[in-house]
Tab-separated table of C-alpha atoms in Angstrom:
chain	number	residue	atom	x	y	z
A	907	UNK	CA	79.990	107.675	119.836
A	908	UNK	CA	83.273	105.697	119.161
A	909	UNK	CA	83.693	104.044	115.377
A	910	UNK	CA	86.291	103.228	113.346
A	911	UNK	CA	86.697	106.040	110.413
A	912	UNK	CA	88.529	105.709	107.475
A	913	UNK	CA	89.994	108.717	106.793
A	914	UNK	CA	92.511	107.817	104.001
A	915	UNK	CA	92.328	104.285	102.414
A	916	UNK	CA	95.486	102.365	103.929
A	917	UNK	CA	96.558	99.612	105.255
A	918	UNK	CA	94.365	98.647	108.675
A	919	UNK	CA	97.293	99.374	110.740
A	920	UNK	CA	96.848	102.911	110.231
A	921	UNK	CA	93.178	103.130	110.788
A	922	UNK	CA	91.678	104.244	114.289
A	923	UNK	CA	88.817	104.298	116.646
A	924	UNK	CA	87.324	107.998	116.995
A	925	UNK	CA	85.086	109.680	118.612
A	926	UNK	CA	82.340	111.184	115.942
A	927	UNK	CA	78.792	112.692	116.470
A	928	UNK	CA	76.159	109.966	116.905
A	929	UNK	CA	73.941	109.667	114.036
A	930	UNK	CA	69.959	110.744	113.844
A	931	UNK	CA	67.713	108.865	112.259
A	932	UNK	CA	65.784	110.721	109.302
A	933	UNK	CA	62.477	110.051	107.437
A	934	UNK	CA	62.091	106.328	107.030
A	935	UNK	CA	64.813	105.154	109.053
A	936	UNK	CA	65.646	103.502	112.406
A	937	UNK	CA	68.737	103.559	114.305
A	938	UNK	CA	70.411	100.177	115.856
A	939	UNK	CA	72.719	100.371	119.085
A	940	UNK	CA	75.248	98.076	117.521
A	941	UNK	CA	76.481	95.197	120.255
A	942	UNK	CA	78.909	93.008	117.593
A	943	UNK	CA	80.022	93.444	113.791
A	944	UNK	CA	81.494	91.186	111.568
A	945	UNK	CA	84.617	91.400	109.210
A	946	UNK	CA	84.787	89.855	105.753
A	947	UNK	CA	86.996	89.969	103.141
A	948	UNK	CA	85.687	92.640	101.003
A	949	UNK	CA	86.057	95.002	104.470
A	950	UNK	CA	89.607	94.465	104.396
A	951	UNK	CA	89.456	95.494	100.366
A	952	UNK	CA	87.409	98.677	101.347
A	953	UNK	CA	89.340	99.659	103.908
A	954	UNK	CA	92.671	100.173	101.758
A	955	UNK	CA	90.725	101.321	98.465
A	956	UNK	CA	91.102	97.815	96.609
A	957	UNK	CA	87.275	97.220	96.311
A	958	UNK	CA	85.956	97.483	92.669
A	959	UNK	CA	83.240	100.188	93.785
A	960	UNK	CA	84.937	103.142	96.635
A	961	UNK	CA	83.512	104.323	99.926
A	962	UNK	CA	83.842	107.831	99.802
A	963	UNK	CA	85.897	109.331	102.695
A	964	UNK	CA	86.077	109.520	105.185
A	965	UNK	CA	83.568	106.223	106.119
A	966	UNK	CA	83.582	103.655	108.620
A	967	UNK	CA	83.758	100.063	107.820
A	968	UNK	CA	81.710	97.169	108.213
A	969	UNK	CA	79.056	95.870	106.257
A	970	UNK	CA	77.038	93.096	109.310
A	971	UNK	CA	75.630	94.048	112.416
A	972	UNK	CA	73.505	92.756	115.856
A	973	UNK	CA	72.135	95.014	118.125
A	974	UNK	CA	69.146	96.643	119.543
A	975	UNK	CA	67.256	99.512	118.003
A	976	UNK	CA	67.386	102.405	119.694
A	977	UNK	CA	65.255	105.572	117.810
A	978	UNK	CA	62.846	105.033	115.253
A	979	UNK	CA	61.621	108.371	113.083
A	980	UNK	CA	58.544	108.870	111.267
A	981	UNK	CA	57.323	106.616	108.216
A	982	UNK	CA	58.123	103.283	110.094
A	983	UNK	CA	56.030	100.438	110.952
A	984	UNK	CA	56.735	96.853	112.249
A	985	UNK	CA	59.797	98.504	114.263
A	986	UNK	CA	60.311	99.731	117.631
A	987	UNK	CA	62.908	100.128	119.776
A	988	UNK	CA	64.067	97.721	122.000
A	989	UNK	CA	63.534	94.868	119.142
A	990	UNK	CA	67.206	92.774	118.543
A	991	UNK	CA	67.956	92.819	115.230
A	992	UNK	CA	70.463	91.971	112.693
A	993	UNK	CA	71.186	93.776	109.766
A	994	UNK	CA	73.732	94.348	106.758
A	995	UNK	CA	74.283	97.780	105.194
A	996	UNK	CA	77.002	98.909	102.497
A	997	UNK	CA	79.378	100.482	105.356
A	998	UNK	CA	79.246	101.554	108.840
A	999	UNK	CA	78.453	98.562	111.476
A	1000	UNK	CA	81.881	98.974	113.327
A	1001	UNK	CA	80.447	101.805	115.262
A	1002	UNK	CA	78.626	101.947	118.479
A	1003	UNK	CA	75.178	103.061	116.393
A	1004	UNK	CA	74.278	102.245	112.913
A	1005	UNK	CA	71.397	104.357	110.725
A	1006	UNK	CA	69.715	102.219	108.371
A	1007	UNK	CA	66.420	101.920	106.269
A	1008	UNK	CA	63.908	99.297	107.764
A	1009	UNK	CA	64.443	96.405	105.743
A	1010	UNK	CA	68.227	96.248	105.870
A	1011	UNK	CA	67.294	94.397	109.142
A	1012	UNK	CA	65.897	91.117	110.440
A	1013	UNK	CA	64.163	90.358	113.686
A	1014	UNK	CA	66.852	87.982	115.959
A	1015	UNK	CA	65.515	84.628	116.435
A	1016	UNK	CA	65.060	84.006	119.583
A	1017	UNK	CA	67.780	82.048	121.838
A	1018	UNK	CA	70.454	83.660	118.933
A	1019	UNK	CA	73.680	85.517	120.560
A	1020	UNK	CA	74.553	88.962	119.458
A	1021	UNK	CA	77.895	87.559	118.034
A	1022	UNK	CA	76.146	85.011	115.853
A	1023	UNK	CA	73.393	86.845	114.204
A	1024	UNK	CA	76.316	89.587	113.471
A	1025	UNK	CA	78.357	86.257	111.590
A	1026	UNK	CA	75.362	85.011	110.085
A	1027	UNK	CA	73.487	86.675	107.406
A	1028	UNK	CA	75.441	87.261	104.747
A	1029	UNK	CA	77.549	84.348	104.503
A	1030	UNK	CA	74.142	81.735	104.897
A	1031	UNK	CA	72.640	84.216	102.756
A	1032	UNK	CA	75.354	83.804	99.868
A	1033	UNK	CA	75.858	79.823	100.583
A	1034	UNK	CA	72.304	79.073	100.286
A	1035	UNK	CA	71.306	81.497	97.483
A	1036	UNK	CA	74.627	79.898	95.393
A	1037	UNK	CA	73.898	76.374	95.888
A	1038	UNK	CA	70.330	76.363	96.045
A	1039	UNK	CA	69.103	79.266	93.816
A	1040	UNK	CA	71.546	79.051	91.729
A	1041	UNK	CA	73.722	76.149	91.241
A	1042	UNK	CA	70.858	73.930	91.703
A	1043	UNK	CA	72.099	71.620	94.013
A	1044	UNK	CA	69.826	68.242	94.287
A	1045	UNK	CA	69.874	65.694	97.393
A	1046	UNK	CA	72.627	63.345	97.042
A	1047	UNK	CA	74.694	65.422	94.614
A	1048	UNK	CA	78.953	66.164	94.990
A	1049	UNK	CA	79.224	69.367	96.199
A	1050	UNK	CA	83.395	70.807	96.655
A	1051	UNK	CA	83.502	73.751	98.834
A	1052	UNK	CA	86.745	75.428	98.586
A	1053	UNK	CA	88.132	77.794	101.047
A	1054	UNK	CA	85.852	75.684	103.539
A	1055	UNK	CA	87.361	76.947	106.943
A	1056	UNK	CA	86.092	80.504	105.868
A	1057	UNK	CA	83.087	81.755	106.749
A	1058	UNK	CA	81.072	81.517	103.696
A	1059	UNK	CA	82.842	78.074	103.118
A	1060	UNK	CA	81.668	76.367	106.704
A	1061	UNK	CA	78.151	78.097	106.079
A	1062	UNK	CA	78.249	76.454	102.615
A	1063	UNK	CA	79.152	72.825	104.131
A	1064	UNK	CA	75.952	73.561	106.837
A	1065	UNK	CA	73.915	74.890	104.467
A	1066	UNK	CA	75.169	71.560	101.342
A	1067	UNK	CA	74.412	69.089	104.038
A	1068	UNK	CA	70.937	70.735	104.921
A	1069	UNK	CA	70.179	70.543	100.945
A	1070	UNK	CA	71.525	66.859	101.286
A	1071	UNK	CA	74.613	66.686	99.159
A	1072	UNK	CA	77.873	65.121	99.896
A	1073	UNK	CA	80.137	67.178	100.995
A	1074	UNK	CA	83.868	67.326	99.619
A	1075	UNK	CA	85.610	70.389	101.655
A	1076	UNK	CA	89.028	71.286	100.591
A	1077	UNK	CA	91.510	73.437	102.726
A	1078	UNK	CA	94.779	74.347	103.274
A	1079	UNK	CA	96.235	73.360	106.664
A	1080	UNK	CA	95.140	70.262	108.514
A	1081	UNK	CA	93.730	72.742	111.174
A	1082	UNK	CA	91.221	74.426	108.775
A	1083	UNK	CA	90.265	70.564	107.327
A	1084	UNK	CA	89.387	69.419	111.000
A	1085	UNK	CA	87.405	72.263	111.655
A	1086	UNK	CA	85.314	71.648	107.954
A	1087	UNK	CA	84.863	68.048	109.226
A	1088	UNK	CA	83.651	69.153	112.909
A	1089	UNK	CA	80.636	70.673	110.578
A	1090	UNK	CA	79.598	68.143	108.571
A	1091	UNK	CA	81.807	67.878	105.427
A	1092	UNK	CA	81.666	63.856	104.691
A	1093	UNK	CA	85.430	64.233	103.045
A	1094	UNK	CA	88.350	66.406	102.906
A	1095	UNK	CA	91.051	67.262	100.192
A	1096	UNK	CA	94.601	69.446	100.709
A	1097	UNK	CA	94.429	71.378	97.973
A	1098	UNK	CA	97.719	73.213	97.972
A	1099	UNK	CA	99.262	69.267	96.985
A	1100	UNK	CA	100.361	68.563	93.146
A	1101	UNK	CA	98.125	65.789	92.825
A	1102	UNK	CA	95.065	66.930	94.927
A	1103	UNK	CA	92.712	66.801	91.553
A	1104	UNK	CA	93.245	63.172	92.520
A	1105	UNK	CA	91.849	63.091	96.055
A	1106	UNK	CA	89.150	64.842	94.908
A	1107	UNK	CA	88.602	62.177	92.394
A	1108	UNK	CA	89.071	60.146	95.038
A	1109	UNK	CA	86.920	61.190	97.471
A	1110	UNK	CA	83.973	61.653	94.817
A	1111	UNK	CA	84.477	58.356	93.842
A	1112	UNK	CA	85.338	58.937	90.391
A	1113	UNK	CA	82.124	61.225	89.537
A	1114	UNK	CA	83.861	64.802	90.174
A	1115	UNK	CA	81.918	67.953	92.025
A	1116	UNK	CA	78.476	68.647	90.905
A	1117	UNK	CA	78.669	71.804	92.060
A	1118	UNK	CA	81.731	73.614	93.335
A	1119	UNK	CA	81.265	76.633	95.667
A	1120	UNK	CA	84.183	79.232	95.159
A	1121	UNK	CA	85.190	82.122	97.587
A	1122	UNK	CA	89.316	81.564	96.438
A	1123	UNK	CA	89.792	82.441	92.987
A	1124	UNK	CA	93.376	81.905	91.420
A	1125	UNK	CA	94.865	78.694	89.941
A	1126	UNK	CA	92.620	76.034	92.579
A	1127	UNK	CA	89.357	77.662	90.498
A	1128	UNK	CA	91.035	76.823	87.465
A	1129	UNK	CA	91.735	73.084	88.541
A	1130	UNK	CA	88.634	72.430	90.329
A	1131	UNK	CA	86.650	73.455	86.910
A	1132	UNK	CA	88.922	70.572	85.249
A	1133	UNK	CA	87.370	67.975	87.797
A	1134	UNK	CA	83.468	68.808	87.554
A	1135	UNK	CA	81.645	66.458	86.949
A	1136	UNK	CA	79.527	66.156	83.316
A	1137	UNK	CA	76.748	68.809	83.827
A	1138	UNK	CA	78.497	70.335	86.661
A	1139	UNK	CA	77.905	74.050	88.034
A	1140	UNK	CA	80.899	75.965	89.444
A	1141	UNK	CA	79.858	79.024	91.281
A	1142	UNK	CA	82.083	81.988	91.991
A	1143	UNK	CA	81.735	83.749	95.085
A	1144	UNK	CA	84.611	85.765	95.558
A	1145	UNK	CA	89.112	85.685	95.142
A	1146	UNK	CA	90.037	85.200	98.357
A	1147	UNK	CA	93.624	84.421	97.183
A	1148	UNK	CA	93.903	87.896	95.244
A	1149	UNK	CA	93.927	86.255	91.556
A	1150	UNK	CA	90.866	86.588	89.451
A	1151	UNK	CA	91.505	83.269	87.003
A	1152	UNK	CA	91.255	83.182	83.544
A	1153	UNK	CA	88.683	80.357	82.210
A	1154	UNK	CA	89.631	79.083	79.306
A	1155	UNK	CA	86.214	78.590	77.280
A	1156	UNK	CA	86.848	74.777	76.134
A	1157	UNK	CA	86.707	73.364	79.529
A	1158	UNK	CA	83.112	74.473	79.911
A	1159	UNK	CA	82.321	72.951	76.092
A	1160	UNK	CA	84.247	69.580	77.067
A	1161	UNK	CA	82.814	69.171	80.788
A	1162	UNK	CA	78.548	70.382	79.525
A	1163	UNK	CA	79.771	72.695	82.799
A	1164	UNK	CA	78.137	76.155	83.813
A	1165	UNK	CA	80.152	79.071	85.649
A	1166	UNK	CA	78.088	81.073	88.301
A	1167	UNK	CA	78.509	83.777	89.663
A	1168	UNK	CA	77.148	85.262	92.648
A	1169	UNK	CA	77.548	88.699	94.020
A	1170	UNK	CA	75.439	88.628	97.553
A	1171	UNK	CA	75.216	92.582	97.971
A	1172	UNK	CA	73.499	92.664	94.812
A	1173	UNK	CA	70.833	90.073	95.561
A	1174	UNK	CA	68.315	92.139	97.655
A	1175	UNK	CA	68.109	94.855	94.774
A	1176	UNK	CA	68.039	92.842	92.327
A	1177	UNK	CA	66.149	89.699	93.279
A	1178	UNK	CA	64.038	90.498	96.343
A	1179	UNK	CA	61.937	87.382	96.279
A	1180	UNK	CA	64.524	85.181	96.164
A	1181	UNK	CA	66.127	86.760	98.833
A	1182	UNK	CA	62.997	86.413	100.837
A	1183	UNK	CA	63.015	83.077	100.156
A	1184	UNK	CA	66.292	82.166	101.357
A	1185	UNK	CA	65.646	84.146	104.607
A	1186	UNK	CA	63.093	82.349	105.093
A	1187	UNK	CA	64.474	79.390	104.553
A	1188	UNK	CA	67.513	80.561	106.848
A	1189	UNK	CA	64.892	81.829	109.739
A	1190	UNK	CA	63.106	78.292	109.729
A	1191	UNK	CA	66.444	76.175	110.098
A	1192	UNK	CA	67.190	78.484	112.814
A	1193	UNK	CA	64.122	78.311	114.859
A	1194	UNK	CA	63.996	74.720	113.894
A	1195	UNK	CA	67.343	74.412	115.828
A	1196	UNK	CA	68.784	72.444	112.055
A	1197	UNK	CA	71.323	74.937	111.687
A	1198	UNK	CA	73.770	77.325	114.378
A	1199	UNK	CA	75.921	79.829	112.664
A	1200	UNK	CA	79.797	79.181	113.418
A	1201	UNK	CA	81.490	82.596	115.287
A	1202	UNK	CA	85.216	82.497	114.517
A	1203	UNK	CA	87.449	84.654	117.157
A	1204	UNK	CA	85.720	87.551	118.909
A	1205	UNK	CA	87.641	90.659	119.492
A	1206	UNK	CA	87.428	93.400	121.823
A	1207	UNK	CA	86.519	96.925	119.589
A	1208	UNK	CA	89.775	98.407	120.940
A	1209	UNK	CA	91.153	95.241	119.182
A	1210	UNK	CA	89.208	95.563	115.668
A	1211	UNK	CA	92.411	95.634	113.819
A	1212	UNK	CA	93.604	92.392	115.182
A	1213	UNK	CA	90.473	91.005	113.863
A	1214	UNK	CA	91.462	92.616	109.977
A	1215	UNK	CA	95.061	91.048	110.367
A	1216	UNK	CA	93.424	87.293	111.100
A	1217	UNK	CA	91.125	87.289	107.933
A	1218	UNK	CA	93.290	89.015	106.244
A	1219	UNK	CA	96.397	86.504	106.245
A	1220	UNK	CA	93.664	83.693	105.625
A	1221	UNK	CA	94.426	82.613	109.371
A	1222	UNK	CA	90.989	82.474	110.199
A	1223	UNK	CA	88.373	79.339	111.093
A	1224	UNK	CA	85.206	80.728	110.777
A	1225	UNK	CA	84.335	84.855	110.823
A	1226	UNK	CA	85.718	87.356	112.861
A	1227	UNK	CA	83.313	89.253	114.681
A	1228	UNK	CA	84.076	92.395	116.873
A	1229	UNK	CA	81.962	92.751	120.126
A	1230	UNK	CA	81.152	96.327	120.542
A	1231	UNK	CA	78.269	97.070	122.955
């Protein structure tokens, strides 16, 4: 089968398509015939060895898939092949087959494209498992989503509206704050001005974020803690713009404030029922037609690196997503 492989960690550039044995199934696992992948920011860190945990080499990227299964082995049930599915796994979805353990994967609801279930669960998993399991976010509450042209920050302004906040999205190019409008955010903010704290302000009409969502990181973290509101929740969700901030601890004394954070690969292990719950939750919105995952570009495999490069510069509305079958 083709698949990207990672032989050295380096810059994306320098990574290729191969052609490597396709994988078997063993005891208690199913193999998926993968038809699109997704790329998110921590692939990008993976790739050149900037992660905070390593893929040992060499390994193929790639952490979301959609396809259809394709071999199931023995110890199984409640799978067979020819089911659509999509799945997440620690590496190896930019490859024309994936192996994988049962419950890494989710039956497709139905009338969902291949590209879309590959862009859709872990950033709807993250956004609604940060503002609802964990920052708490109440109907009719302030809710700032930074980053909000990104893929987790669109699915947070789906997933804040669904919950019934008002949404306050905050981007950095008039480009990325029309497309957070086109999906519900109610205002937006520039936050790359001097006196943005005041738009915000603004546009919160003097109350300040309940809750921030926060996939950037660096000095925006630091200024959007300084305008939550009394009893607010700011929940960390990644450093998109490379700086991991330094708090300092009298701005969550003087604001009653809570930081969050939420690490989404750790959530099935460690909190499998509220994982199911948000799935759920996620599975019913979908079927209920309330919520359609946003596809950013698609690229051609060939063209995976192309799709790197766009998230990677922070060019991209939405998430990338490589067709492959």
């Amino acid at each position: 089968m083709k698949a990207v492989v990672v032989e050295q960690y380096a810059p994306i550039d320098q990574i290729g398509l191969r052609e490597i044995a396709t994988p078997e199934p063993g005891p208690g696992q199913i193999r998926v015939r993968v038809h699109a992948a997704s790329i998110g920011f921590v692939d990008g860190l993976k790739v050149e060895g900037r992660y905070q945990t390593k893929d040992a080499l060499p390994f193929t990227p790639g952490a979301e898939f959609a396809g259809v299964v394709d071999a199931v082995a023995g110890g199984v049930a409640g799978i067979a092949p020819g089911m659509r599915v999509m799945g997440a796994a620690r590496s190896g979805a930019l490859a024309e087959h994936i192996v994988v353990p049962p419950d890494a994967v989710e039956i497709m609801p139905d009338g969902l494209s291949m590209e879309a279930a590959a862009a859709f669960r872990t950033n709807y998993l993250t956004a609604l498992y940060a503002l609802g399991e964990r920052g708490s976010l109440k109907a009719g509450e302030q809710l700032l989503v930074l980053g909000a042209a990104g893929g987790t920050g669109i699915a947070a302004i789906q997933v804040g509206k669904l919950l019934g906040a008002r949404v306050v999205a905050a981007a950095s190019t008039e480009e990325k704050r029309n497309f957070a409008a086109s999906f519900g955010a109610d205002a937006v903010v520039d936050y790359t001005k001097p006196d943005w704290r005041d738009a915000l302000k603004d546009a919160t009409a003097g109350h300040g974020p309940d809750v921030i969502f926060d996939p950037v990181g660096g000095e925006v973290s630091l200024q959007a803690f300084r305008s939550i509101a009394w009893n607010g929740r700011h929940v960390v969700v990644g450093f998109a713009a490379g700086n991991i901030p330094a708090l300092p601890f009298n701005l969550p004394l003087l604001k009653g404030g809570l930081l969050i954070g939420v690490d989404a690969a750790q959530i099935a292990r460690r909190e499998p029922e509220a994982q199911a719950r948000v799935m759920t939750q996620m599975s019913a919105w979908l079927n209920e037609g309330r919520l359609t995952p946003v596809v950013g570009k698609v690229f051609a495999f060939e063209d995976f690196g192309a799709a790197f490069t766009t998230m990677q510069t922070r060019a991209a509305l939405g998430k990338m997503v490589v067709r492959i079958g």
